[in-house]
PDB file of C-alpha atoms in Angstrom:
ATOM      1  CA  MET U 267       3.052 -15.171 -15.307  1.00 47.00           C
ATOM      2  CA  ALA U 268       2.788 -15.460 -11.519  1.00 49.00           C
ATOM      3  CA  LYS U 269       0.814 -12.787  -9.733  1.00 49.00           C
ATOM      4  CA  SER U 270       2.474 -10.618  -7.145  1.00 49.00           C
ATOM      5  CA  PRO U 271       1.460 -11.413  -3.546  1.00 48.00           C
ATOM      6  CA  LEU U 272       0.901  -7.668  -3.185  1.00 47.00           C
ATOM      7  CA  LEU U 273      -1.876  -7.867  -5.744  1.00 45.00           C
ATOM      8  CA  LYS U 274      -3.932 -10.716  -4.246  1.00 53.00           C
ATOM      9  CA  GLY U 275      -7.545  -9.706  -3.749  1.00 57.00           C
ATOM     10  CA  HIS U 276      -8.139  -6.087  -4.693  1.00 63.00           C
ATOM     11  CA  PRO U 277      -5.506  -5.164  -7.325  1.00 64.00           C
ATOM     12  CA  LYS U 278      -4.705  -1.707  -5.903  1.00 78.00           C
ATOM     13  CA  ARG U 279      -4.488  -2.622  -2.204  1.00 85.00           C
ATOM     14  CA  ILE U 280      -1.579  -3.559   0.000  1.00 86.00           C
ATOM     15  CA  ARG U 281      -2.493  -5.102   3.337  1.00 88.00           C
ATOM     16  CA  PHE U 282      -0.725  -4.083   6.543  1.00 88.00           C
ATOM     17  CA  GLU U 283      -0.705  -5.614  10.003  1.00 85.00           C
ATOM     18  CA  GLY U 284       0.241  -3.914  13.194  1.00 83.00           C
ATOM     19  CA  ASP U 285      -0.667  -1.049  15.443  1.00 87.00           C
ATOM     20  CA  TYR U 286      -2.271   1.297  12.916  1.00 89.00           C
ATOM     21  CA  LYS U 287      -5.138   3.735  13.084  1.00 92.00           C
ATOM     22  CA  VAL U 288      -7.247   4.819  10.122  1.00 93.00           C
ATOM     23  CA  GLY U 289      -5.588   7.878   8.614  1.00 92.00           C
ATOM     24  CA  ASP U 290      -2.020   6.936   9.633  1.00 91.00           C
ATOM     25  CA  LEU U 291       0.669   7.089   6.980  1.00 88.00           C
ATOM     26  CA  PRO U 292       2.794   3.940   6.693  1.00 85.00           C
ATOM     27  CA  SER U 293       6.533   4.507   6.668  1.00 80.00           C
ATOM     28  CA  GLU U 294       8.865   3.839   3.755  1.00 79.00           C
ATOM     29  CA  ASP U 295      10.226   0.915   5.808  1.00 82.00           C
ATOM     30  CA  ASP U 296       6.742  -0.634   6.017  1.00 82.00           C
ATOM     31  CA  PHE U 297       6.397  -0.471   2.237  1.00 77.00           C
ATOM     32  CA  GLU U 298       9.897  -1.747   1.652  1.00 76.00           C
ATOM     33  CA  SER U 299       9.238  -4.789   3.836  1.00 79.00           C
ATOM     34  CA  LYS U 300       6.139  -5.562   1.738  1.00 76.00           C
ATOM     35  CA  PHE U 301       8.116  -5.350  -1.493  1.00 69.00           C
ATOM     36  CA  LYS U 302      10.899  -7.524  -0.018  1.00 66.00           C
ATOM     37  CA  GLN U 303       8.327 -10.297   0.363  1.00 61.00           C
ATOM     38  CA  LEU U 304       8.468 -10.598  -3.421  1.00 58.00           C
ATOM     39  CA  GLY U 305      12.112 -11.624  -3.255  1.00 59.00           C
ATOM     40  CA  GLY U 306      14.669 -10.451  -5.727  1.00 60.00           C
ATOM     41  CA  LYS U 307      16.920  -7.456  -5.436  1.00 65.00           C
ATOM     42  CA  PRO U 308      16.069  -3.917  -4.304  1.00 62.00           C
ATOM     43  CA  LYS U 309      16.692  -2.611  -7.825  1.00 65.00           C
ATOM     44  CA  ASP U 310      13.780  -4.806  -8.970  1.00 59.00           C
ATOM     45  CA  TYR U 311      11.269  -3.337  -6.474  1.00 58.00           C
ATOM     46  CA  PRO U 312       8.471  -1.208  -7.923  1.00 59.00           C
ATOM     47  CA  GLN U 313       9.507   2.420  -8.362  1.00 60.00           C
ATOM     48  CA  LEU U 314       6.740   3.813  -6.186  1.00 63.00           C
ATOM     49  CA  SER U 315       6.699   5.871  -3.026  1.00 69.00           C
ATOM     50  CA  VAL U 316       4.326   6.346  -0.123  1.00 72.00           C
ATOM     51  CA  GLN U 317       2.932   9.399  -1.925  1.00 78.00           C
ATOM     52  CA  ASP U 318       1.519   6.999  -4.526  1.00 81.00           C
ATOM     53  CA  TYR U 319      -0.722   5.408  -1.875  1.00 86.00           C
ATOM     54  CA  SER U 320      -3.548   6.448   0.422  1.00 90.00           C
ATOM     55  CA  SER U 321      -3.242   6.732   4.143  1.00 91.00           C
ATOM     56  CA  ILE U 322      -4.217   3.646   6.167  1.00 92.00           C
ATOM     57  CA  ARG U 323      -7.788   2.492   5.649  1.00 92.00           C
ATOM     58  CA  LYS U 324      -9.656  -0.387   7.279  1.00 93.00           C
ATOM     59  CA  ASP U 325     -12.227  -2.880   6.075  1.00 92.00           C
ATOM     60  CA  ASP U 326     -13.527  -6.199   7.408  1.00 92.00           C
ATOM     61  CA  LYS U 327     -10.209  -7.889   6.482  1.00 91.00           C
ATOM     62  CA  GLY U 328      -8.011  -5.370   8.311  1.00 92.00           C
ATOM     63  CA  PHE U 329      -5.772  -2.443   7.471  1.00 92.00           C
ATOM     64  CA  TYR U 330      -4.685  -1.537   3.957  1.00 91.00           C
ATOM     65  CA  VAL U 331      -3.500   1.257   1.707  1.00 90.00           C
ATOM     66  CA  GLU U 332      -4.713   1.740  -1.826  1.00 89.00           C
ATOM     67  CA  ARG U 333      -2.678   2.862  -4.801  1.00 85.00           C
ATOM     68  CA  LEU U 334      -3.882   6.241  -6.009  1.00 85.00           C
ATOM     69  CA  ASN U 335      -4.376   7.067  -9.660  1.00 81.00           C
ATOM     70  CA  LYS U 336      -2.069   9.651 -11.195  1.00 78.00           C
ATOM     71  CA  ASN U 337      -2.924  13.142  -9.855  1.00 74.00           C
ATOM     72  CA  GLU U 338      -5.494  11.640  -7.459  1.00 74.00           C
ATOM     73  CA  GLU U 339      -5.647  13.131  -3.967  1.00 74.00           C
ATOM     74  CA  ASP U 340      -5.963  10.915  -0.888  1.00 75.00           C
ATOM     75  CA  LYS U 341      -9.483  11.353   0.444  1.00 67.00           C
ATOM     76  CA  SER U 342      -9.169   8.812   3.282  1.00 61.00           C
ATOM     77  CA  ASP U 343      -9.903  11.405   5.920  1.00 58.00           C
ATOM     78  CA  LYS U 344     -13.155  12.226   4.122  1.00 52.00           C
ATOM     79  CA  LEU U 345     -14.473   8.631   4.032  1.00 50.00           C
TER      80      LEU U 345
END
């Protein structure tokens, strides 16, 4: 089975490019554009929302968000 381009590298991270600051919240449109990169139809996109992800974080490779575990609170502002 082919791996999703969203899951390259760290399995819970989605990389973002653009004019972000650490702590920003990406918009639904930003996420949707990432899922569209997979191809297919909108009904096949993962049933997730921005609430399932952290706010924008940054490492040596750039900006990213990380999928939170169920009932996990985003602690990005405390990093």
